[in-house]
CSV table of C-alpha atoms in Angstrom, one decimal:
chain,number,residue,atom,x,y,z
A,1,UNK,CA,-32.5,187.1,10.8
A,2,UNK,CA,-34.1,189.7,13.4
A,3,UNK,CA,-36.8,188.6,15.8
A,4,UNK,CA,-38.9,191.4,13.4
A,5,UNK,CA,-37.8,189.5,10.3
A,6,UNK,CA,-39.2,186.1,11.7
A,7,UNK,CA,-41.9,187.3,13.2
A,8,UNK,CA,-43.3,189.3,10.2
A,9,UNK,CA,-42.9,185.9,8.3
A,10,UNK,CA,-44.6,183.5,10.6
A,11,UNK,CA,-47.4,186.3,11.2
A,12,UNK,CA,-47.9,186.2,7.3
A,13,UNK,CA,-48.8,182.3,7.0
A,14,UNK,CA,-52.6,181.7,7.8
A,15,UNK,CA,-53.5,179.0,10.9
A,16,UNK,CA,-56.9,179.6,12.0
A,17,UNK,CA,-58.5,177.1,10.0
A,18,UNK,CA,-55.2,175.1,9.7
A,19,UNK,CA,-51.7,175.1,11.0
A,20,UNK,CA,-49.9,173.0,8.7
A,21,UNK,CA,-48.5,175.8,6.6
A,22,UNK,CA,-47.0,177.3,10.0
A,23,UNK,CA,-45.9,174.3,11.2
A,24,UNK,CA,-43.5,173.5,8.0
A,25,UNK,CA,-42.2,176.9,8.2
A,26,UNK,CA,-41.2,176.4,11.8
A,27,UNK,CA,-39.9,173.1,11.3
A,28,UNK,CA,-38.0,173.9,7.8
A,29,UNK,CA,-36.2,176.6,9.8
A,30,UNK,CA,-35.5,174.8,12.7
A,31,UNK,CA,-33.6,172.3,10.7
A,32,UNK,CA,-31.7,174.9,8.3
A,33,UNK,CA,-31.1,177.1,11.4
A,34,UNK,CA,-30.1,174.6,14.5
A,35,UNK,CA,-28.4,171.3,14.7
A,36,UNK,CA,-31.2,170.1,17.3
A,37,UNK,CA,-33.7,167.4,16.9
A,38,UNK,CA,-36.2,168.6,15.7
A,39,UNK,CA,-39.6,166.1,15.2
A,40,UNK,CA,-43.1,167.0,14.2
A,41,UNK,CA,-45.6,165.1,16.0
A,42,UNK,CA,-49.2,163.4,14.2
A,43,UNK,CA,-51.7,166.3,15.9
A,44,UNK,CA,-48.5,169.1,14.1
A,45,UNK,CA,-46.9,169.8,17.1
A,46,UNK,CA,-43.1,170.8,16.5
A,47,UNK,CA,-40.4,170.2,18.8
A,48,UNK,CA,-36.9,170.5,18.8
A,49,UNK,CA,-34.3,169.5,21.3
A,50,UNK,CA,-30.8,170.6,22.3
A,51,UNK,CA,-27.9,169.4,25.3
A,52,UNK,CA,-28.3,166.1,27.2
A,53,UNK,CA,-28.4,167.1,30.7
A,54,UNK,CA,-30.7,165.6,33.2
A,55,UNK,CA,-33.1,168.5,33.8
A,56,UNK,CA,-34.9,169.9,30.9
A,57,UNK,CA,-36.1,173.5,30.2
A,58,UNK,CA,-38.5,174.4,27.5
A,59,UNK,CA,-39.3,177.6,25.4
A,60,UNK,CA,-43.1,177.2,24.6
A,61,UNK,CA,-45.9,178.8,22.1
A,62,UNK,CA,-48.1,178.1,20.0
A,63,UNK,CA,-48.8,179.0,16.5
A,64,UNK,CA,-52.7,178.6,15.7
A,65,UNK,CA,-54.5,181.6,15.8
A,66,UNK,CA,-58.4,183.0,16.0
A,67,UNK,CA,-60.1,183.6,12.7
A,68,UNK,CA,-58.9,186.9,11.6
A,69,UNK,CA,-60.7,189.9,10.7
A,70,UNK,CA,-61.7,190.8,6.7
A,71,UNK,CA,-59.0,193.4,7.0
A,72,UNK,CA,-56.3,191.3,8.2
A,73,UNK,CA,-56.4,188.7,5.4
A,74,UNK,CA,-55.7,189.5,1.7
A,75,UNK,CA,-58.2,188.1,-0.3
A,76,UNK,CA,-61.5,187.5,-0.6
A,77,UNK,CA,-64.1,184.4,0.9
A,78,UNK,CA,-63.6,183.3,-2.7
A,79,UNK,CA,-59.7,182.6,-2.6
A,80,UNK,CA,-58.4,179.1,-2.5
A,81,UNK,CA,-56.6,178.5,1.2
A,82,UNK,CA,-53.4,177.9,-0.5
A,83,UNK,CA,-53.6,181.8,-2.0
A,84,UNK,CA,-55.0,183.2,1.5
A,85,UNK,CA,-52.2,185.5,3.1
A,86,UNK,CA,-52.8,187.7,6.2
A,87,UNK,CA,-51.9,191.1,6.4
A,88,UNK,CA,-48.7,192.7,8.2
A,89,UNK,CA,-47.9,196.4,8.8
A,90,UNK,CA,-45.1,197.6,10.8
A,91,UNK,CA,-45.6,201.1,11.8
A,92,UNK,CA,-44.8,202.9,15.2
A,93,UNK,CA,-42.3,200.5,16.4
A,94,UNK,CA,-45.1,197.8,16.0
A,95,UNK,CA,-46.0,194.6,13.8
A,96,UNK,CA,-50.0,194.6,13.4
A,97,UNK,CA,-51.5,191.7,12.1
A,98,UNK,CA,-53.6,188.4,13.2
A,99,UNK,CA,-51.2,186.5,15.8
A,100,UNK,CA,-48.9,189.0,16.2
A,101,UNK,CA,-49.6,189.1,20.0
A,102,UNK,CA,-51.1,186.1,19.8
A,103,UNK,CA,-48.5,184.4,19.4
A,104,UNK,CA,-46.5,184.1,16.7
A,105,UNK,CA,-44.3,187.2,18.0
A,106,UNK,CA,-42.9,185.1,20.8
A,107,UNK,CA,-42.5,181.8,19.0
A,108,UNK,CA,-40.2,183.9,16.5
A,109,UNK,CA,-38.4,185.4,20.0
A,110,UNK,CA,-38.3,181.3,21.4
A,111,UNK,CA,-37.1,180.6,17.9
A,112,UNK,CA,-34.2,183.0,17.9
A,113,UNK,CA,-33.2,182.4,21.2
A,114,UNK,CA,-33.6,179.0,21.4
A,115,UNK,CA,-31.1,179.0,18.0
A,116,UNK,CA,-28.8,181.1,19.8
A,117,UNK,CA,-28.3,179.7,23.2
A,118,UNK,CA,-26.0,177.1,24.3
A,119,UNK,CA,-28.3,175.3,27.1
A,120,UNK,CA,-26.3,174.8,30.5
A,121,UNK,CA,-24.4,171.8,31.0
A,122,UNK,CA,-26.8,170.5,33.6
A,123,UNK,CA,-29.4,171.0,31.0
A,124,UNK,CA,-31.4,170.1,28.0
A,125,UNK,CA,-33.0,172.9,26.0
A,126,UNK,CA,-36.3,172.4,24.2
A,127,UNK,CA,-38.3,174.8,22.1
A,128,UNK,CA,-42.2,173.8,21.5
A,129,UNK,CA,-45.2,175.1,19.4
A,130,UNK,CA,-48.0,173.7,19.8
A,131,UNK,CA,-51.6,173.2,17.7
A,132,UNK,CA,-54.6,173.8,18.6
A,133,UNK,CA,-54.2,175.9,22.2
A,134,UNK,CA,-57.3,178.6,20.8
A,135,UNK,CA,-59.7,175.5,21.0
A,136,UNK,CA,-58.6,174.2,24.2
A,137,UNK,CA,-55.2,173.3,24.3
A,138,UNK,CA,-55.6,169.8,22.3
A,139,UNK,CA,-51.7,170.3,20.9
A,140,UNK,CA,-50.2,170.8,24.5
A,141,UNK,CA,-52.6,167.7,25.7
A,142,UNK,CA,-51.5,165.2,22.7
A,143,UNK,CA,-47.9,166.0,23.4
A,144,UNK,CA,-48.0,165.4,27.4
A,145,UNK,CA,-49.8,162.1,26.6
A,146,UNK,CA,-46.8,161.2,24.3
A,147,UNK,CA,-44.1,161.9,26.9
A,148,UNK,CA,-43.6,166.0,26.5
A,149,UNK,CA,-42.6,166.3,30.3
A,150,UNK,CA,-40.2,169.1,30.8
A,151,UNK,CA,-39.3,170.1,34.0
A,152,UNK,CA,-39.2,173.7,33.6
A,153,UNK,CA,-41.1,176.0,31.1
A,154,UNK,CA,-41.0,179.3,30.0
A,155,UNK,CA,-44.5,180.2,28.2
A,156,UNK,CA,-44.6,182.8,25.9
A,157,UNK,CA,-48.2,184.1,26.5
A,158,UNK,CA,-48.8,187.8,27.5
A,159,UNK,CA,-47.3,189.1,30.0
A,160,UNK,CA,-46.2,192.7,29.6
A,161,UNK,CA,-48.3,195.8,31.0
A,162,UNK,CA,-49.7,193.9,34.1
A,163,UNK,CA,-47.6,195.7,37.0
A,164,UNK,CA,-47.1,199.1,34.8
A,165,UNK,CA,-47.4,199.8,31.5
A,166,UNK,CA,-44.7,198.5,28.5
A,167,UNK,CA,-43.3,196.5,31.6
A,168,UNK,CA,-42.9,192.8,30.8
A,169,UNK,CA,-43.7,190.8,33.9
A,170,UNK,CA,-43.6,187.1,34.6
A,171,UNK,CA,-47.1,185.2,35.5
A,172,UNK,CA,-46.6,183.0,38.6
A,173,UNK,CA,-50.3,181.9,38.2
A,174,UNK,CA,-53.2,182.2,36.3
A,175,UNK,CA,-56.9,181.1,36.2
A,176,UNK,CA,-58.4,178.1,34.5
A,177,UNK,CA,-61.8,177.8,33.0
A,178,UNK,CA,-64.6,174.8,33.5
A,179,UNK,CA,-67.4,175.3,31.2
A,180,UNK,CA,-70.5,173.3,32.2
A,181,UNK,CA,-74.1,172.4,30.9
A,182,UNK,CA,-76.7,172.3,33.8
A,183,UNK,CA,-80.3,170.2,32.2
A,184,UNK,CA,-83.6,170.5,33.7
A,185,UNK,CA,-86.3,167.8,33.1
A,186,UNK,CA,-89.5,167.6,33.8
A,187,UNK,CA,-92.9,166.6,32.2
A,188,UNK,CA,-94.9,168.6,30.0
A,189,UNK,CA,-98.4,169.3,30.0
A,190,UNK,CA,-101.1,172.4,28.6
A,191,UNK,CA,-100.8,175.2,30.4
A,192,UNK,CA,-104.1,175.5,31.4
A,193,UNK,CA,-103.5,172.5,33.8
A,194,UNK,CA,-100.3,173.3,35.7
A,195,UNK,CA,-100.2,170.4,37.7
A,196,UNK,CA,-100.3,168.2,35.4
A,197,UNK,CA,-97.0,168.8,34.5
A,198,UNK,CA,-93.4,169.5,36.1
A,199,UNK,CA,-91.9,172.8,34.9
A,200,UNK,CA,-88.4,172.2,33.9
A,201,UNK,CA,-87.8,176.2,34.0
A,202,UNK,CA,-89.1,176.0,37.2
A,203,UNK,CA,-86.3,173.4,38.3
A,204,UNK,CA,-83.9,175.5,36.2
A,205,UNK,CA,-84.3,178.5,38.2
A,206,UNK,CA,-83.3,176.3,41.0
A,207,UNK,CA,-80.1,175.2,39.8
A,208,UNK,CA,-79.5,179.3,39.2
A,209,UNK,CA,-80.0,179.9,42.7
A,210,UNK,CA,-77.8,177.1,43.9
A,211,UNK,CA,-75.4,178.7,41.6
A,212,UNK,CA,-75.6,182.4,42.7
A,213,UNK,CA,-75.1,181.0,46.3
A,214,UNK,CA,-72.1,179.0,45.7
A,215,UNK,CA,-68.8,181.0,47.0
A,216,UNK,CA,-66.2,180.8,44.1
A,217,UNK,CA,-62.4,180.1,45.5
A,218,UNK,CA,-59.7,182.8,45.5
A,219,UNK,CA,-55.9,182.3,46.2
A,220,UNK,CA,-53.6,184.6,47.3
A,221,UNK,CA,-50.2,184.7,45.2
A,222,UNK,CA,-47.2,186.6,44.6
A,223,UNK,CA,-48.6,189.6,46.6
A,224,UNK,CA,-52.1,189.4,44.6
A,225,UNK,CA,-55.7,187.9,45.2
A,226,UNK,CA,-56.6,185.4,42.1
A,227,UNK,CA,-59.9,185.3,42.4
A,228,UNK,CA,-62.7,182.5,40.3
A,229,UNK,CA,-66.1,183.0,39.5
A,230,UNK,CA,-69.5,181.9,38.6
A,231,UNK,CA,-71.6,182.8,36.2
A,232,UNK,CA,-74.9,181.5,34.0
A,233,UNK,CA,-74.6,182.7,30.9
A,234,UNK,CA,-77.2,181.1,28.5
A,235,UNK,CA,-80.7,179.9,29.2
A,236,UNK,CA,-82.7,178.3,26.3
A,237,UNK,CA,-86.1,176.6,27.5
A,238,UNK,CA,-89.7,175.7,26.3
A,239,UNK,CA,-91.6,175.4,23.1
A,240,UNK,CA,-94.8,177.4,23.3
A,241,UNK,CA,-96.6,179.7,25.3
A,242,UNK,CA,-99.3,177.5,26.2
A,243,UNK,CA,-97.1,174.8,27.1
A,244,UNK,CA,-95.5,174.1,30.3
A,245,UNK,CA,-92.0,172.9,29.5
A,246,UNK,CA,-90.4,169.5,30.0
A,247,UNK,CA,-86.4,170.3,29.5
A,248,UNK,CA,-84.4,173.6,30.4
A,249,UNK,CA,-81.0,174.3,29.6
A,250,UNK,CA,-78.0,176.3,31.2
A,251,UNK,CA,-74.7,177.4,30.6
A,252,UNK,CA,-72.1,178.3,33.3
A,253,UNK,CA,-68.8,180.2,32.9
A,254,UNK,CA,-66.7,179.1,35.5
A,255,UNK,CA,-63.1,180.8,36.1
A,256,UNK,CA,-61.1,177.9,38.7
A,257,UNK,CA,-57.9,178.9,40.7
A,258,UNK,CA,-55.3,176.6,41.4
A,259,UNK,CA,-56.2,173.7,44.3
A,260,UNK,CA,-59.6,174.9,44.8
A,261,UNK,CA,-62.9,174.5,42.8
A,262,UNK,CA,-66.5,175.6,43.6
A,263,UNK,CA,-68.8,173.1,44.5
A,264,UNK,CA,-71.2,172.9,41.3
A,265,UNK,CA,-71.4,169.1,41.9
A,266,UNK,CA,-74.1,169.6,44.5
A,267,UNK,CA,-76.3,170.5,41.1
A,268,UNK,CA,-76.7,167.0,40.9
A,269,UNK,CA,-78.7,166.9,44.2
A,270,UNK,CA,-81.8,168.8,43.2
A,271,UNK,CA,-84.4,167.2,41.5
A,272,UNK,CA,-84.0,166.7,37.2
A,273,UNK,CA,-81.2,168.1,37.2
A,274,UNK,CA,-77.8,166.8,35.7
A,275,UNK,CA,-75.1,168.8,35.7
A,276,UNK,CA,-72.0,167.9,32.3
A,277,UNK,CA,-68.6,169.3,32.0
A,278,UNK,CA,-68.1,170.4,28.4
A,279,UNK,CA,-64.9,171.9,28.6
A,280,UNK,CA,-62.0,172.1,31.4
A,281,UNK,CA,-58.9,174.5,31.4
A,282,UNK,CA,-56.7,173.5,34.0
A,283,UNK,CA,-55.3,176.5,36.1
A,284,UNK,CA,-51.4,177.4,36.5
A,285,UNK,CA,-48.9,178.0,39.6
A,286,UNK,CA,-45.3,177.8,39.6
A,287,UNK,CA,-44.3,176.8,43.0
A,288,UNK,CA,-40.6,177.0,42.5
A,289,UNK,CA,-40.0,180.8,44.0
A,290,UNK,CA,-36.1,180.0,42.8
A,291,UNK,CA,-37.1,179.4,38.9
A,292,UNK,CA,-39.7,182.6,39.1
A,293,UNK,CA,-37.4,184.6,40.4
A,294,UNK,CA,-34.5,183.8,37.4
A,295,UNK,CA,-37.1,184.7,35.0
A,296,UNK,CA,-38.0,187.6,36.6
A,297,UNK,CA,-34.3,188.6,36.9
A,298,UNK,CA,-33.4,188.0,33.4
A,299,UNK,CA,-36.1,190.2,32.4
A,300,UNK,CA,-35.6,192.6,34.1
A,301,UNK,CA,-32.0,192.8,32.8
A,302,UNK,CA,-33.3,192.6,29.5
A,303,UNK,CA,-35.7,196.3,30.1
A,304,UNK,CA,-35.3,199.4,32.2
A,305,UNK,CA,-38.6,199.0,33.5
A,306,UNK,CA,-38.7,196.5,36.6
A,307,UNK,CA,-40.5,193.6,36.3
A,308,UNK,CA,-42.7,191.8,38.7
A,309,UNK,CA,-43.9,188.6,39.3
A,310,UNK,CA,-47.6,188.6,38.6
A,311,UNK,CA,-51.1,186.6,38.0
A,312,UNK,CA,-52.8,186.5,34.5
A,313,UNK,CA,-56.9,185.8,34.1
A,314,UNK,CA,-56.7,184.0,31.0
A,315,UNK,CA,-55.7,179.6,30.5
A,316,UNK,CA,-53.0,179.0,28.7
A,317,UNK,CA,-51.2,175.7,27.5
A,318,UNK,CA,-49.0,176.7,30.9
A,319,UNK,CA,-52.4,175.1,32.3
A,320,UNK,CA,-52.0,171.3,31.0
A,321,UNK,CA,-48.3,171.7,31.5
A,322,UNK,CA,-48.5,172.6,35.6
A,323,UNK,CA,-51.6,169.8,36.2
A,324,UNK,CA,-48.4,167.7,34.4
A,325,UNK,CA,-46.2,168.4,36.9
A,326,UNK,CA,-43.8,171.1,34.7
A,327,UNK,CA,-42.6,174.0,36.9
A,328,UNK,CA,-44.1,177.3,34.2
A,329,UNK,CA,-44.3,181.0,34.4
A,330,UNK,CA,-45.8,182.8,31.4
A,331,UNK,CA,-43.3,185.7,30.2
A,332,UNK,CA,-44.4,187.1,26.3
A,333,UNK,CA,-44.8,190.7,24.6
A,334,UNK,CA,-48.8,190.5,24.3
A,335,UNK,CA,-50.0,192.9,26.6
A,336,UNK,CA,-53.6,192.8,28.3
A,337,UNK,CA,-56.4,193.6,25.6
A,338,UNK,CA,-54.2,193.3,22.4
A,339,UNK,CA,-55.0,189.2,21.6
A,340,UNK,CA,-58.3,188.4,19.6
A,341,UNK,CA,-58.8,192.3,18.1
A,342,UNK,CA,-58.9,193.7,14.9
A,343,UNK,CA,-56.0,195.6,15.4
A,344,UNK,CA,-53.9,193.2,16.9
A,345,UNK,CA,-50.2,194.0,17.6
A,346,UNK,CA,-47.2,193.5,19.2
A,347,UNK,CA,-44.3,196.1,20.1
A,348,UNK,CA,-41.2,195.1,18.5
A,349,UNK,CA,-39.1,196.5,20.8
A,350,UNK,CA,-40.8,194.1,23.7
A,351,UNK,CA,-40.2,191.1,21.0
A,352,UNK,CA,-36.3,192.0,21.1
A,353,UNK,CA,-36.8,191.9,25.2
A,354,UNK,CA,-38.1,188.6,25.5
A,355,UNK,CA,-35.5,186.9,22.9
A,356,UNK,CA,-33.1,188.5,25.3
A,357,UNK,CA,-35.2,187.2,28.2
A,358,UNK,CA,-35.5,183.4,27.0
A,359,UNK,CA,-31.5,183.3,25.8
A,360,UNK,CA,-30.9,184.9,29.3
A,361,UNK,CA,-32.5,181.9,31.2
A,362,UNK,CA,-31.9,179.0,28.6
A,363,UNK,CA,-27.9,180.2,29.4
A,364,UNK,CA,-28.2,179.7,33.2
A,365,UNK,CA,-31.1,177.0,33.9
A,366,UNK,CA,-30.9,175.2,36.3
């Protein structure tokens, strides 16, 4: 079976609203395929395991996927879930359809070359795809809190087109996300007697300016400047015209770097305001130059380009792996602005470079 052949299967089977359907092809053909261990956990993570040395390296995706588009599904809203397949076209050296770059195409490349590879005898080799990573990564978290500790990991995210077009890099580092909720109270009152009241927009507006003047971190790694940011991006407040307000809310996209966050807590200091953490992507750095660097050699002996090692913007599972203590760099086929669209694709001659890429490594490491 060709990394196209796999890929154009697993790319097929819908896992936006559920992954089970993936998950048992993945499984099923790990166990006709391999002689590994292969378990599936409760939250339908699957995992399989080969060699029994002491330092483990791991081949990691995940196969959920963002609801597709009306033209990558066949069907209508009225066909049962069991009927519901997505559409796949190959045309100019490419496999469009929903996942494809995100990220079915590298599970099928980890697949293959996790089949194919003998691990080294100081080595165990594991393969992992996870559930759940496009709503936050709850797959990779429920298998870290049930022991998934490898010491090494190769994460098949995006990572081709970053230092030069159709080149396939390795990510050293990428950016987290904390999403927060920022609440402004106060007490109402008609707004024909203004101090009567205490205007919760008006207390708003003061967490905004604490935000705007808060300095967002920025690292420098492998060569580049990974930068976070700050930024309100919702505002919902008041009932009435005539009414002053007694509650505010906002909403702030924060992008975190690794080691370093901004200082948002001090939101807590003003006057009715409380300050929530509704969602917290952990950042990624691989701080083991020696590991990178294999990567980065094998793929560049798997391309004619010349890779380099490089930062993405995006979280990944790589994210909850590092703040695990696993040594990750991110090396896939997506390439930047592919995931998420209507016309997602992936190159199939990339997908044949990073199943050379992962048997390259899973062969020599450590």
């Amino acid at each position: 079976m060709t990394v196209r052949e796999l890929t154009r299967e697993l790319v097929s089977i819908p896992s936006h609203d559920d992954e089970t359907a993936a998950g048992d092809h993945i499984e099923t053909w790990l166990r006709r395929e391999t002689d590994a261990e292969v378990t599936r956990d409760v939250a339908g993570n699957v995992i399989a395991r080969k060699g029994t040395g002491d330092r483990t390296l791991a081949l990691v995706g995940h196969h959920d996927v963002v609801e597709p588009a009306a033209s990558q599904v066949v069907g209508t809203s009225e066909t049962a879930a069991d009927d519901l397949e997505y559409v796949v076209e190959q045309r100019d050296g490419r496999l469009y359809g929903r996942g494809a770059a995100d990220m079915k195409g590298a599970v099928a490349a980890a697949m293959l070359a996790f089949r194919d590879s003998d691990p080294s005898p100081a080595g165990e080799l594991v393969f992992a795809s996870f559930v759940g990573e496009e709503v936050g990564g709850v797959g990779a978290q429920h298998a870290i809190e049930h022991g998934f500790s490898p010491d090494y990991a190769i994460v098949g995210e995006g990572s081709t087109g970053y230092s030069s077009p159709g080149v396939t890099d390795v990510a050293v580092a990428h950016k987290g996300r904390r999403g927060s909720t920022i609440t402004a109270r106060g007490t109402a009152a008609h707004a024909s007697e203004v101090d009567a009241g205490e205007n919760a927009i008006y207390r708003a507006t003061d967490a905004v300016d604490l935000v705007r003047a808060l300095e967002a971190p920025a690292i420098d790694v492998a060569g580049e400047t990974l930068a976070g940011s700050l930024a309100v991006t919702e505002i919902e407040g008041g009932v009435a015209m005539n009414v002053i307000p007694d509650r505010c809310t906002l909403t702030v996209d924060e992008r975190t770097v690794p080691g370093e966050r901004a200082s948002l807590e001090r939101l807590e200091d003003l006057e009715g305001i409380t300050w929530t953490v509704d969602q917290d992507l952990p950042p990624m750095r691989c701080t083991d130059e020696a590991f990178a660097e294999a990567v980065r050699e094998a793929a560049d002996a798997a391309q004619s380009g010349t890779p380099a090692l490089v930062t993405k913007p995006h979280a990944t599972d790589a994210g909850w792996l590092s703040q695990a203590g696993t040594e990750c760099v991110i090396c896939g086929p997506s390439e930047p602005g592919e995931a998420h669209t209507e016309t997602e694709s992936v190159s199939l001659a990339v997908l044949e470079r990073c199943r050379k890429t992962y048997q390259r490594v899973a062969a020599s490491w450590p």
